[in-house]
Amino acid sequence: MHTEVVPIDADPPDAGAIARAAAVLRAGGLVAFPTETVYGLGASALDADAVARIFAAKGRPSNNPLIVHVADIPDVGRVAADWPGSAARLAERFWPGPLTLVLPKRPDLPDAVTAGGPTVAVRVPAHPVALALIRAAGVPIAAPSANRSGYISPTRAEHVLSGLDGRIDMVLDAGQVPGGIESTVLDLTSHPPRLLRPGLVSPAEIESIIGPVARPASRGEPSASPLPSPGMLARHYAPRTPLELAEDGGARVEELRRAGLRVGWLAFGATELAGVTVVQMPCDPDGYAARLYAALHALDGAGVARIIVSRPPESDEWLAVRDRLRRAAAP
Ligand code: AMP
Ligand code: MG
């Protein structure tokens, strides 16, 4: 299959390009498109064969459900069977935006979307290209991140192509996306609501709207209890190069360098070390999240034997970044 790359301005998106991509989606094809979090790999959520193509292109385990993207709140009713008051309040505050709500699914939604489960994850994305595409397609769009399963999520069209060139129909290339890591996933079918995946919307922001939510295990440690969502795999978002989180990144880098290893380092603050590929990371969590995957893609392509990441702070604002790094470092 030839993968067509279509450059597109974000604001306003070119109507002709959007119409072509929407036609591909309506015909059951796969289109990668920018969202405000990462690039998504879209297919019509109402077309079971198209959804199956997402799993095949990504090599995604069939027990890992997809997030459905809709253009506005009324369209949630095309995939979900219930719209509780808590969902309405959260949508009012955070949509369009990086908060995904897990709700009871409609019986006629293809099972492949929800991995056979009784619930569906849904959100309204904030990127103008994503919104225009969903509107033009006229159907809810199932879209996981546009990468091979388990690998680093794409924040640029080049990242999409490095994993999926020849496996999908089209990429809408709007350059680097702003958010950099995935949406927050909140399960509204459990009581209290449960955070399944930390993301760009923080638990504190959610709690300010609907009160207490159950958190993932604190301090970034893996939970001992069974995983509520098959997507919460221990190893995920991972470069091919072994990645290690270090309390004292500089000391660890120096140690490996003396042992003769080529090392890449995600560092805080200005640092230069001969023979080490250093990426300076921002010291604020949003800035760090926006740069994280591009930095990991760069280091993974730099021919280093090990990637060392200076451990970010333990505070709540760093929850999503710590979650991604912990999974990237998992064996
Ligand atoms: P991705 O699309 O690659 O960002 O991954 C989607 C995430 O949402 C995964 O962690 C999924 O397990 C999670 N997810 C999607 N649908 C559901 C659902 N119905 N219940 C729980 N988690 C879900
Ligand atoms: Mg993903």
PDB file of N, CA and C in Angstrom, residues 161-210:
ATOM      1  N   LEU A 161       5.394   8.054   9.889  1.00  0.00           N
ATOM      2  CA  LEU A 161       5.910   7.325   8.719  1.00  0.00           C
ATOM      3  C   LEU A 161       6.990   6.322   9.111  1.00  0.00           C
ATOM      4  N   SER A 162       7.791   6.658  10.121  1.00  0.00           N
ATOM      5  CA  SER A 162       8.882   5.740  10.481  1.00  0.00           C
ATOM      6  C   SER A 162       8.315   4.397  10.943  1.00  0.00           C
ATOM      7  N   GLY A 163       7.092   4.385  11.467  1.00  0.00           N
ATOM      8  CA  GLY A 163       6.507   3.114  11.895  1.00  0.00           C
ATOM      9  C   GLY A 163       5.464   2.547  10.936  1.00  0.00           C
ATOM     10  N   LEU A 164       4.748   3.418  10.220  1.00  0.00           N
ATOM     11  CA  LEU A 164       3.551   2.951   9.506  1.00  0.00           C
ATOM     12  C   LEU A 164       3.564   3.210   8.002  1.00  0.00           C
ATOM     13  N   ASP A 165       4.685   3.707   7.459  1.00  0.00           N
ATOM     14  CA  ASP A 165       4.751   3.949   6.011  1.00  0.00           C
ATOM     15  C   ASP A 165       4.458   2.643   5.267  1.00  0.00           C
ATOM     16  N   GLY A 166       3.534   2.713   4.325  1.00  0.00           N
ATOM     17  CA  GLY A 166       3.175   1.522   3.546  1.00  0.00           C
ATOM     18  C   GLY A 166       2.103   0.668   4.207  1.00  0.00           C
ATOM     19  N   ARG A 167       1.702   1.020   5.419  1.00  0.00           N
ATOM     20  CA  ARG A 167       0.695   0.234   6.149  1.00  0.00           C
ATOM     21  C   ARG A 167      -0.627   0.976   6.302  1.00  0.00           C
ATOM     22  N   ILE A 168      -0.642   2.270   5.960  1.00  0.00           N
ATOM     23  CA  ILE A 168      -1.855   3.080   6.104  1.00  0.00           C
ATOM     24  C   ILE A 168      -2.059   3.891   4.822  1.00  0.00           C
ATOM     25  N   ASP A 169      -3.277   4.441   4.623  1.00  0.00           N
ATOM     26  CA  ASP A 169      -3.573   5.109   3.363  1.00  0.00           C
ATOM     27  C   ASP A 169      -3.012   6.524   3.280  1.00  0.00           C
ATOM     28  N   MET A 170      -3.070   7.253   4.386  1.00  0.00           N
ATOM     29  CA  MET A 170      -2.764   8.688   4.291  1.00  0.00           C
ATOM     30  C   MET A 170      -2.294   9.235   5.638  1.00  0.00           C
ATOM     31  N   VAL A 171      -1.427  10.247   5.572  1.00  0.00           N
ATOM     32  CA  VAL A 171      -1.061  11.029   6.756  1.00  0.00           C
ATOM     33  C   VAL A 171      -1.341  12.491   6.469  1.00  0.00           C
ATOM     34  N   LEU A 172      -2.106  13.148   7.335  1.00  0.00           N
ATOM     35  CA  LEU A 172      -2.262  14.601   7.265  1.00  0.00           C
ATOM     36  C   LEU A 172      -1.135  15.207   8.100  1.00  0.00           C
ATOM     37  N   ASP A 173      -0.226  15.930   7.432  1.00  0.00           N
ATOM     38  CA  ASP A 173       0.980  16.432   8.098  1.00  0.00           C
ATOM     39  C   ASP A 173       0.815  17.906   8.449  1.00  0.00           C
ATOM     40  N   ALA A 174       0.550  18.177   9.735  1.00  0.00           N
ATOM     41  CA  ALA A 174       0.429  19.563  10.209  1.00  0.00           C
ATOM     42  C   ALA A 174       1.608  19.929  11.101  1.00  0.00           C
ATOM     43  N   GLY A 175       2.724  19.207  10.972  1.00  0.00           N
ATOM     44  CA  GLY A 175       3.903  19.507  11.787  1.00  0.00           C
ATOM     45  C   GLY A 175       3.764  18.988  13.206  1.00  0.00           C
ATOM     46  N   GLN A 176       4.640  19.510  14.074  1.00  0.00           N
ATOM     47  CA  GLN A 176       4.670  19.079  15.478  1.00  0.00           C
ATOM     48  C   GLN A 176       3.338  19.400  16.168  1.00  0.00           C
ATOM     49  N   VAL A 177       2.807  18.434  16.946  1.00  0.00           N
ATOM     50  CA  VAL A 177       1.577  18.705  17.687  1.00  0.00           C
ATOM     51  C   VAL A 177       1.917  19.378  19.020  1.00  0.00           C
ATOM     52  N   PRO A 178       0.974  20.152  19.602  1.00  0.00           N
ATOM     53  CA  PRO A 178       1.322  20.965  20.768  1.00  0.00           C
ATOM     54  C   PRO A 178       1.449  20.210  22.099  1.00  0.00           C
ATOM     55  N   GLY A 179       0.583  19.215  22.342  1.00  0.00           N
ATOM     56  CA  GLY A 179       0.507  18.636  23.687  1.00  0.00           C
ATOM     57  C   GLY A 179       1.647  17.696  24.013  1.00  0.00           C
ATOM     58  N   GLY A 180       1.867  16.739  23.127  1.00  0.00           N
ATOM     59  CA  GLY A 180       3.035  15.873  23.250  1.00  0.00           C
ATOM     60  C   GLY A 180       2.816  14.550  23.940  1.00  0.00           C
ATOM     61  N   ILE A 181       1.897  14.433  24.886  1.00  0.00           N
ATOM     62  CA  ILE A 181       1.554  13.120  25.428  1.00  0.00           C
ATOM     63  C   ILE A 181       0.038  12.927  25.375  1.00  0.00           C
ATOM     64  N   GLU A 182      -0.398  11.695  25.655  1.00  0.00           N
ATOM     65  CA  GLU A 182      -1.774  11.315  25.393  1.00  0.00           C
ATOM     66  C   GLU A 182      -2.755  11.924  26.395  1.00  0.00           C
ATOM     67  N   SER A 183      -4.049  11.784  26.030  1.00  0.00           N
ATOM     68  CA  SER A 183      -5.122  12.309  26.869  1.00  0.00           C
ATOM     69  C   SER A 183      -5.180  11.573  28.210  1.00  0.00           C
ATOM     70  N   THR A 184      -5.796  12.236  29.173  1.00  0.00           N
ATOM     71  CA  THR A 184      -6.151  11.606  30.439  1.00  0.00           C
ATOM     72  C   THR A 184      -7.355  10.698  30.188  1.00  0.00           C
ATOM     73  N   VAL A 185      -7.329   9.445  30.715  1.00  0.00           N
ATOM     74  CA  VAL A 185      -8.484   8.548  30.565  1.00  0.00           C
ATOM     75  C   VAL A 185      -9.151   8.377  31.928  1.00  0.00           C
ATOM     76  N   LEU A 186     -10.444   8.734  32.000  1.00  0.00           N
ATOM     77  CA  LEU A 186     -11.199   8.694  33.254  1.00  0.00           C
ATOM     78  C   LEU A 186     -12.401   7.776  33.085  1.00  0.00           C
ATOM     79  N   ASP A 187     -12.520   6.771  33.949  1.00  0.00           N
ATOM     80  CA  ASP A 187     -13.631   5.821  33.888  1.00  0.00           C
ATOM     81  C   ASP A 187     -14.803   6.355  34.722  1.00  0.00           C
ATOM     82  N   LEU A 188     -15.874   6.737  34.047  1.00  0.00           N
ATOM     83  CA  LEU A 188     -17.055   7.248  34.752  1.00  0.00           C
ATOM     84  C   LEU A 188     -18.061   6.146  35.051  1.00  0.00           C
ATOM     85  N   THR A 189     -17.734   4.890  34.740  1.00  0.00           N
ATOM     86  CA  THR A 189     -18.654   3.790  35.050  1.00  0.00           C
ATOM     87  C   THR A 189     -18.339   3.181  36.415  1.00  0.00           C
ATOM     88  N   SER A 190     -17.241   3.611  37.054  1.00  0.00           N
ATOM     89  CA  SER A 190     -16.970   3.117  38.408  1.00  0.00           C
ATOM     90  C   SER A 190     -17.211   4.244  39.407  1.00  0.00           C
ATOM     91  N   HIS A 191     -17.421   3.877  40.658  1.00  0.00           N
ATOM     92  CA  HIS A 191     -17.750   4.856  41.692  1.00  0.00           C
ATOM     93  C   HIS A 191     -16.805   4.696  42.868  1.00  0.00           C
ATOM     94  N   PRO A 192     -15.998   5.707  43.192  1.00  0.00           N
ATOM     95  CA  PRO A 192     -15.907   6.984  42.486  1.00  0.00           C
ATOM     96  C   PRO A 192     -15.258   6.796  41.113  1.00  0.00           C
ATOM     97  N   PRO A 193     -15.360   7.800  40.230  1.00  0.00           N
ATOM     98  CA  PRO A 193     -14.698   7.700  38.928  1.00  0.00           C
ATOM     99  C   PRO A 193     -13.210   7.385  39.108  1.00  0.00           C
ATOM    100  N   ARG A 194     -12.652   6.685  38.134  1.00  0.00           N
ATOM    101  CA  ARG A 194     -11.288   6.195  38.321  1.00  0.00           C
ATOM    102  C   ARG A 194     -10.391   6.676  37.188  1.00  0.00           C
ATOM    103  N   LEU A 195      -9.251   7.211  37.566  1.00  0.00           N
ATOM    104  CA  LEU A 195      -8.254   7.623  36.593  1.00  0.00           C
ATOM    105  C   LEU A 195      -7.558   6.369  36.062  1.00  0.00           C
ATOM    106  N   LEU A 196      -7.704   6.087  34.764  1.00  0.00           N
ATOM    107  CA  LEU A 196      -7.069   4.898  34.183  1.00  0.00           C
ATOM    108  C   LEU A 196      -5.713   5.226  33.577  1.00  0.00           C
ATOM    109  N   ARG A 197      -5.596   6.437  33.069  1.00  0.00           N
ATOM    110  CA  ARG A 197      -4.309   6.854  32.500  1.00  0.00           C
ATOM    111  C   ARG A 197      -4.122   8.327  32.782  1.00  0.00           C
ATOM    112  N   PRO A 198      -3.052   8.720  33.487  1.00  0.00           N
ATOM    113  CA  PRO A 198      -2.807  10.148  33.673  1.00  0.00           C
ATOM    114  C   PRO A 198      -2.446  10.780  32.335  1.00  0.00           C
ATOM    115  N   GLY A 199      -2.783  12.041  32.148  1.00  0.00           N
ATOM    116  CA  GLY A 199      -2.503  12.706  30.869  1.00  0.00           C
ATOM    117  C   GLY A 199      -2.462  14.201  31.035  1.00  0.00           C
ATOM    118  N   LEU A 200      -2.785  14.913  29.980  1.00  0.00           N
ATOM    119  CA  LEU A 200      -2.591  16.363  29.974  1.00  0.00           C
ATOM    120  C   LEU A 200      -3.554  17.098  30.898  1.00  0.00           C
ATOM    121  N   VAL A 201      -4.705  16.483  31.242  1.00  0.00           N
ATOM    122  CA  VAL A 201      -5.599  17.076  32.248  1.00  0.00           C
ATOM    123  C   VAL A 201      -5.277  16.408  33.587  1.00  0.00           C
ATOM    124  N   SER A 202      -4.962  17.219  34.605  1.00  0.00           N
ATOM    125  CA  SER A 202      -4.480  16.663  35.874  1.00  0.00           C
ATOM    126  C   SER A 202      -5.634  16.198  36.753  1.00  0.00           C
ATOM    127  N   PRO A 203      -5.365  15.264  37.701  1.00  0.00           N
ATOM    128  CA  PRO A 203      -6.403  14.825  38.636  1.00  0.00           C
ATOM    129  C   PRO A 203      -7.000  15.993  39.409  1.00  0.00           C
ATOM    130  N   ALA A 204      -6.173  16.960  39.796  1.00  0.00           N
ATOM    131  CA  ALA A 204      -6.682  18.102  40.563  1.00  0.00           C
ATOM    132  C   ALA A 204      -7.707  18.891  39.746  1.00  0.00           C
ATOM    133  N   GLU A 205      -7.438  19.047  38.451  1.00  0.00           N
ATOM    134  CA  GLU A 205      -8.391  19.774  37.596  1.00  0.00           C
ATOM    135  C   GLU A 205      -9.714  19.026  37.513  1.00  0.00           C
ATOM    136  N   ILE A 206      -9.645  17.688  37.398  1.00  0.00           N
ATOM    137  CA  ILE A 206     -10.867  16.877  37.318  1.00  0.00           C
ATOM    138  C   ILE A 206     -11.630  16.963  38.643  1.00  0.00           C
ATOM    139  N   GLU A 207     -10.886  16.844  39.752  1.00  0.00           N
ATOM    140  CA  GLU A 207     -11.537  16.856  41.073  1.00  0.00           C
ATOM    141  C   GLU A 207     -12.185  18.197  41.383  1.00  0.00           C
ATOM    142  N   SER A 208     -11.664  19.265  40.791  1.00  0.00           N
ATOM    143  CA  SER A 208     -12.279  20.574  41.017  1.00  0.00           C
ATOM    144  C   SER A 208     -13.669  20.645  40.379  1.00  0.00           C
ATOM    145  N   ILE A 209     -13.961  19.740  39.454  1.00  0.00           N
ATOM    146  CA  ILE A 209     -15.267  19.744  38.782  1.00  0.00           C
ATOM    147  C   ILE A 209     -16.221  18.686  39.355  1.00  0.00           C
ATOM    148  N   ILE A 210     -15.710  17.468  39.632  1.00  0.00           N
ATOM    149  CA  ILE A 210     -16.623  16.383  40.036  1.00  0.00           C
ATOM    150  C   ILE A 210     -16.302  15.761  41.395  1.00  0.00           C
TER     151      ILE A 210
END
